[in-house]
Amino acid sequence: MKEFSIVIAGGGSTYTPGIVMMLLDNLDRFPIKTLKLYDNDAERQAVLGEAIEIVLKEKAPQIEYLYTTDPEVAFTDVDFCFAHIRTGKFKMRELDEKIPLKHGVVGQETCGPGGIAYGMRSIRDMIELIDFMEKYSPDCWMLNYSNPAAIVAEACRVLRPNSKVLNICDMPVGTLRRMSQIIGLTPKDLEVRYFGLNHFGWWTSVKDKAGNEYLPQIRDYVAEHGYLTQVEVDTQHMDQSWQETHKKAKDLLAVDPRFLPNTYLKYYFYPDYVVEHSNPEYTRANEVINGREKDVFSTARTIIEKGTSKGSEFSIGSHATFIVDLACAIAFNTHERMIMIVENNGAIANFDDDAMVEVPCIVGSDGPEPLAQGKIPEFQRALMYQQVTVEKLVVQAYIEGSYQKLWQALTLSKTVPSAKVAKEILNDLIEANKEYWPELK
Ligand code: NAD
Ligand code: G6P
Ligand code: MN
């Protein structure tokens, strides 16, 4: 069987150890020749890099391994790049969340002004990664988790239309896992129909392989409890604030009980509620810094101190499952059905061809083939058109260096009440993002 070489870009990410552990669990179906980590923050990456070196020596010493900040070393001779970078790191995520909140507006990593600010930072770094990949390994596939995935995907469509980059999100997978638990099955038993944009979509069908429809049963449960399930379902999305998000899905469902909503619609349907329930001094970035980041890095430090991973293992979750399954689908032409972010081109019949949408696809060696989801109702279509236009305007603002277009993007966002507030937020974001954004005129 062919052995694959992988580079993880954003080697210092809190998700890197989980993905490595998942790869190690899957060596029989996805053999690895070389594993490399790449990050532009040497110090941060070294902590995880050194701990992973110890894990690999113990569990799979045959794998060639290195971690580096040199793009040539990182991207030479690789088949896959798993990317999950965070331009500006948690320091900037914190500002993305806190600046809008100061103006009484949703402060969120990927939705509303925070997501727009993060998009303006991410585009340049993502394009740089793609160019490194194509220069040093022209046949390589990039499987990209880096957020904000909707804006990154649109930037890829416009700026690198022929590149082998697949933008993905773990939220549909994570929520399907909850749904499967509600009906007593596993995610692999289920096939779904789904339409939307990234962090902005709906399930229209959840069937088992025999064709039995479970949507009504799941809907009855969600109408009462949201996606809150009784037992632990994952290592991810478990903090108290996530539990509240899962629960809030019942109020999302109420707006249109025909379909099962993506949890992220909360920021668009109930922005007032979100602002009221946010602490402007302590946002999700602070929770992650004091939670996941601390846990992952302290596990790494313990492994390094003890010189062994025995007794202090990194954990894995559905986030890692999805990216490894996707790599397998491409490597072995499995034609697995997966929800991906792709150019619409008719998949949603009454939506723009050139919109980056999120729909089920059949994935094989040539990448994803989107499955037709038919026509969507006018309510969802109108919401999606507003949101996708925000995303397009951000990418245009980035390319043209246009203050006007970015102001329009913020004004159009459903999370922002007026052009006046949009402008005030924009001016604060420009100040905070000086190091990262192109100059706007
Ligand atoms: P993190 O800050 O722990 O990790 C990001 C790493 O990227 C850091 O080590 C940072 O130094 C590095 N980095 C930043 N710019 C870089 C560049 N230009 N080149 C190389 N490395 C660079 O963040 P995290 O919480 O682990 O999340 C990582 C990313 O994954 C974020 O973008 C997050 O939003 C995304 N994510 C996406 C999904 C999804 O559904 N698409 C799910 C989970 C996480
Ligand atoms: C989900 C989303 C990701 C997002 C993450 C944030 O998994 O799909 O796109 O990055 O949540 O989680 P966090 O724990 O960092 O707030
Ligand atoms: Mn996501």
PDB file of N, CA and C in Angstrom, residues 63-108:
ATOM      1  N   ILE A  63       7.836   6.190  11.271  1.00  0.00           N
ATOM      2  CA  ILE A  63       7.449   7.422  10.566  1.00  0.00           C
ATOM      3  C   ILE A  63       8.576   8.447  10.652  1.00  0.00           C
ATOM      4  N   GLU A  64       8.963   8.975   9.483  1.00  0.00           N
ATOM      5  CA  GLU A  64       9.950  10.069   9.484  1.00  0.00           C
ATOM      6  C   GLU A  64       9.235  11.308   9.978  1.00  0.00           C
ATOM      7  N   TYR A  65       9.874  12.054  10.865  1.00  0.00           N
ATOM      8  CA  TYR A  65       9.157  13.157  11.509  1.00  0.00           C
ATOM      9  C   TYR A  65      10.067  14.368  11.688  1.00  0.00           C
ATOM     10  N   LEU A  66       9.517  15.556  11.483  1.00  0.00           N
ATOM     11  CA  LEU A  66      10.230  16.782  11.839  1.00  0.00           C
ATOM     12  C   LEU A  66       9.234  17.912  12.030  1.00  0.00           C
ATOM     13  N   TYR A  67       9.671  18.941  12.734  1.00  0.00           N
ATOM     14  CA  TYR A  67       8.879  20.173  12.780  1.00  0.00           C
ATOM     15  C   TYR A  67       9.773  21.340  12.422  1.00  0.00           C
ATOM     16  N   THR A  68       9.201  22.304  11.699  1.00  0.00           N
ATOM     17  CA  THR A  68      10.028  23.346  11.101  1.00  0.00           C
ATOM     18  C   THR A  68       9.245  24.647  10.906  1.00  0.00           C
ATOM     19  N   THR A  69       9.983  25.741  10.758  1.00  0.00           N
ATOM     20  CA  THR A  69       9.358  27.009  10.354  1.00  0.00           C
ATOM     21  C   THR A  69       9.788  27.376   8.928  1.00  0.00           C
ATOM     22  N   ASP A  70      10.502  26.443   8.283  1.00  0.00           N
ATOM     23  CA  ASP A  70      11.002  26.703   6.928  1.00  0.00           C
ATOM     24  C   ASP A  70      10.021  26.117   5.909  1.00  0.00           C
ATOM     25  N   PRO A  71       9.358  26.978   5.110  1.00  0.00           N
ATOM     26  CA  PRO A  71       8.344  26.458   4.189  1.00  0.00           C
ATOM     27  C   PRO A  71       8.891  25.446   3.184  1.00  0.00           C
ATOM     28  N   GLU A  72      10.127  25.612   2.754  1.00  0.00           N
ATOM     29  CA  GLU A  72      10.664  24.666   1.765  1.00  0.00           C
ATOM     30  C   GLU A  72      10.791  23.266   2.369  1.00  0.00           C
ATOM     31  N   VAL A  73      11.318  23.210   3.576  1.00  0.00           N
ATOM     32  CA  VAL A  73      11.451  21.915   4.265  1.00  0.00           C
ATOM     33  C   VAL A  73      10.054  21.324   4.483  1.00  0.00           C
ATOM     34  N   ALA A  74       9.135  22.183   4.904  1.00  0.00           N
ATOM     35  CA  ALA A  74       7.794  21.708   5.265  1.00  0.00           C
ATOM     36  C   ALA A  74       7.029  21.169   4.059  1.00  0.00           C
ATOM     37  N   PHE A  75       7.093  21.891   2.952  1.00  0.00           N
ATOM     38  CA  PHE A  75       6.182  21.595   1.837  1.00  0.00           C
ATOM     39  C   PHE A  75       6.805  20.742   0.729  1.00  0.00           C
ATOM     40  N   THR A  76       8.072  20.381   0.879  1.00  0.00           N
ATOM     41  CA  THR A  76       8.689  19.548  -0.151  1.00  0.00           C
ATOM     42  C   THR A  76       8.268  18.088   0.042  1.00  0.00           C
ATOM     43  N   ASP A  77       7.888  17.438  -1.068  1.00  0.00           N
ATOM     44  CA  ASP A  77       7.559  16.000  -1.041  1.00  0.00           C
ATOM     45  C   ASP A  77       6.425  15.625  -0.105  1.00  0.00           C
ATOM     46  N   VAL A  78       5.336  16.363  -0.193  1.00  0.00           N
ATOM     47  CA  VAL A  78       4.169  15.973   0.615  1.00  0.00           C
ATOM     48  C   VAL A  78       2.958  15.701  -0.284  1.00  0.00           C
ATOM     49  N   ASP A  79       2.099  14.801   0.180  1.00  0.00           N
ATOM     50  CA  ASP A  79       0.871  14.457  -0.552  1.00  0.00           C
ATOM     51  C   ASP A  79      -0.322  15.246  -0.034  1.00  0.00           C
ATOM     52  N   PHE A  80      -0.287  15.546   1.274  1.00  0.00           N
ATOM     53  CA  PHE A  80      -1.398  16.282   1.879  1.00  0.00           C
ATOM     54  C   PHE A  80      -0.864  17.356   2.810  1.00  0.00           C
ATOM     55  N   CYS A  81      -1.516  18.523   2.754  1.00  0.00           N
ATOM     56  CA  CYS A  81      -1.302  19.529   3.783  1.00  0.00           C
ATOM     57  C   CYS A  81      -2.611  19.657   4.559  1.00  0.00           C
ATOM     58  N   PHE A  82      -2.568  19.347   5.841  1.00  0.00           N
ATOM     59  CA  PHE A  82      -3.711  19.611   6.718  1.00  0.00           C
ATOM     60  C   PHE A  82      -3.466  21.007   7.303  1.00  0.00           C
ATOM     61  N   ALA A  83      -4.331  21.969   6.969  1.00  0.00           N
ATOM     62  CA  ALA A  83      -4.063  23.346   7.419  1.00  0.00           C
ATOM     63  C   ALA A  83      -5.074  23.768   8.489  1.00  0.00           C
ATOM     64  N   HIS A  84      -4.561  24.346   9.554  1.00  0.00           N
ATOM     65  CA  HIS A  84      -5.436  24.984  10.560  1.00  0.00           C
ATOM     66  C   HIS A  84      -4.644  26.094  11.247  1.00  0.00           C
ATOM     67  N   ILE A  85      -4.416  27.142  10.493  1.00  0.00           N
ATOM     68  CA  ILE A  85      -3.669  28.281  11.052  1.00  0.00           C
ATOM     69  C   ILE A  85      -4.657  29.294  11.644  1.00  0.00           C
ATOM     70  N   ARG A  86      -4.146  30.126  12.525  1.00  0.00           N
ATOM     71  CA  ARG A  86      -4.958  31.198  13.088  1.00  0.00           C
ATOM     72  C   ARG A  86      -4.123  32.476  13.017  1.00  0.00           C
ATOM     73  N   THR A  87      -4.331  33.265  11.962  1.00  0.00           N
ATOM     74  CA  THR A  87      -3.539  34.483  11.784  1.00  0.00           C
ATOM     75  C   THR A  87      -3.870  35.473  12.908  1.00  0.00           C
ATOM     76  N   GLY A  88      -2.841  35.850  13.639  1.00  0.00           N
ATOM     77  CA  GLY A  88      -3.042  36.779  14.765  1.00  0.00           C
ATOM     78  C   GLY A  88      -3.274  36.069  16.087  1.00  0.00           C
ATOM     79  N   LYS A  89      -3.393  34.745  16.008  1.00  0.00           N
ATOM     80  CA  LYS A  89      -3.546  33.887  17.202  1.00  0.00           C
ATOM     81  C   LYS A  89      -4.680  34.348  18.129  1.00  0.00           C
ATOM     82  N   PHE A  90      -4.706  33.799  19.345  1.00  0.00           N
ATOM     83  CA  PHE A  90      -5.838  34.071  20.249  1.00  0.00           C
ATOM     84  C   PHE A  90      -5.893  35.533  20.681  1.00  0.00           C
ATOM     85  N   LYS A  91      -4.748  36.179  20.659  1.00  0.00           N
ATOM     86  CA  LYS A  91      -4.711  37.618  21.013  1.00  0.00           C
ATOM     87  C   LYS A  91      -5.657  38.397  20.094  1.00  0.00           C
ATOM     88  N   MET A  92      -5.632  38.090  18.800  1.00  0.00           N
ATOM     89  CA  MET A  92      -6.505  38.803  17.864  1.00  0.00           C
ATOM     90  C   MET A  92      -7.936  38.262  17.894  1.00  0.00           C
ATOM     91  N   ARG A  93      -8.103  36.969  18.175  1.00  0.00           N
ATOM     92  CA  ARG A  93      -9.473  36.447  18.313  1.00  0.00           C
ATOM     93  C   ARG A  93     -10.186  37.188  19.449  1.00  0.00           C
ATOM     94  N   GLU A  94      -9.445  37.428  20.505  1.00  0.00           N
ATOM     95  CA  GLU A  94     -10.031  38.125  21.650  1.00  0.00           C
ATOM     96  C   GLU A  94     -10.537  39.511  21.225  1.00  0.00           C
ATOM     97  N   LEU A  95      -9.749  40.203  20.418  1.00  0.00           N
ATOM     98  CA  LEU A  95     -10.186  41.538  19.963  1.00  0.00           C
ATOM     99  C   LEU A  95     -11.361  41.432  18.987  1.00  0.00           C
ATOM    100  N   ASP A  96     -11.340  40.412  18.127  1.00  0.00           N
ATOM    101  CA  ASP A  96     -12.478  40.199  17.204  1.00  0.00           C
ATOM    102  C   ASP A  96     -13.777  40.073  17.990  1.00  0.00           C
ATOM    103  N   GLU A  97     -13.687  39.456  19.159  1.00  0.00           N
ATOM    104  CA  GLU A  97     -14.888  39.239  19.968  1.00  0.00           C
ATOM    105  C   GLU A  97     -15.231  40.464  20.809  1.00  0.00           C
ATOM    106  N   LYS A  98     -14.211  41.129  21.330  1.00  0.00           N
ATOM    107  CA  LYS A  98     -14.463  42.221  22.297  1.00  0.00           C
ATOM    108  C   LYS A  98     -14.789  43.560  21.634  1.00  0.00           C
ATOM    109  N   ILE A  99     -14.221  43.830  20.478  1.00  0.00           N
ATOM    110  CA  ILE A  99     -14.481  45.131  19.832  1.00  0.00           C
ATOM    111  C   ILE A  99     -15.958  45.272  19.441  1.00  0.00           C
ATOM    112  N   PRO A 100     -16.551  44.306  18.725  1.00  0.00           N
ATOM    113  CA  PRO A 100     -17.995  44.456  18.407  1.00  0.00           C
ATOM    114  C   PRO A 100     -18.847  44.551  19.669  1.00  0.00           C
ATOM    115  N   LEU A 101     -18.518  43.749  20.679  1.00  0.00           N
ATOM    116  CA  LEU A 101     -19.322  43.762  21.916  1.00  0.00           C
ATOM    117  C   LEU A 101     -19.336  45.147  22.562  1.00  0.00           C
ATOM    118  N   LYS A 102     -18.223  45.857  22.446  1.00  0.00           N
ATOM    119  CA  LYS A 102     -18.158  47.243  22.976  1.00  0.00           C
ATOM    120  C   LYS A 102     -19.226  48.118  22.329  1.00  0.00           C
ATOM    121  N   HIS A 103     -19.614  47.757  21.099  1.00  0.00           N
ATOM    122  CA  HIS A 103     -20.639  48.514  20.368  1.00  0.00           C
ATOM    123  C   HIS A 103     -21.999  47.822  20.438  1.00  0.00           C
ATOM    124  N   GLY A 104     -22.126  46.860  21.324  1.00  0.00           N
ATOM    125  CA  GLY A 104     -23.406  46.171  21.503  1.00  0.00           C
ATOM    126  C   GLY A 104     -23.727  45.176  20.409  1.00  0.00           C
ATOM    127  N   VAL A 105     -22.694  44.700  19.703  1.00  0.00           N
ATOM    128  CA  VAL A 105     -22.890  43.786  18.565  1.00  0.00           C
ATOM    129  C   VAL A 105     -22.204  42.443  18.870  1.00  0.00           C
ATOM    130  N   VAL A 106     -22.753  41.367  18.314  1.00  0.00           N
ATOM    131  CA  VAL A 106     -22.187  40.017  18.458  1.00  0.00           C
ATOM    132  C   VAL A 106     -20.665  40.034  18.255  1.00  0.00           C
ATOM    133  N   GLY A 107     -19.952  39.428  19.192  1.00  0.00           N
ATOM    134  CA  GLY A 107     -18.501  39.291  19.049  1.00  0.00           C
ATOM    135  C   GLY A 107     -18.186  37.816  18.921  1.00  0.00           C
ATOM    136  N   GLN A 108     -17.856  37.349  17.721  1.00  0.00           N
ATOM    137  CA  GLN A 108     -17.727  35.903  17.483  1.00  0.00           C
ATOM    138  C   GLN A 108     -16.579  35.628  16.526  1.00  0.00           C
TER     139      GLN A 108
END
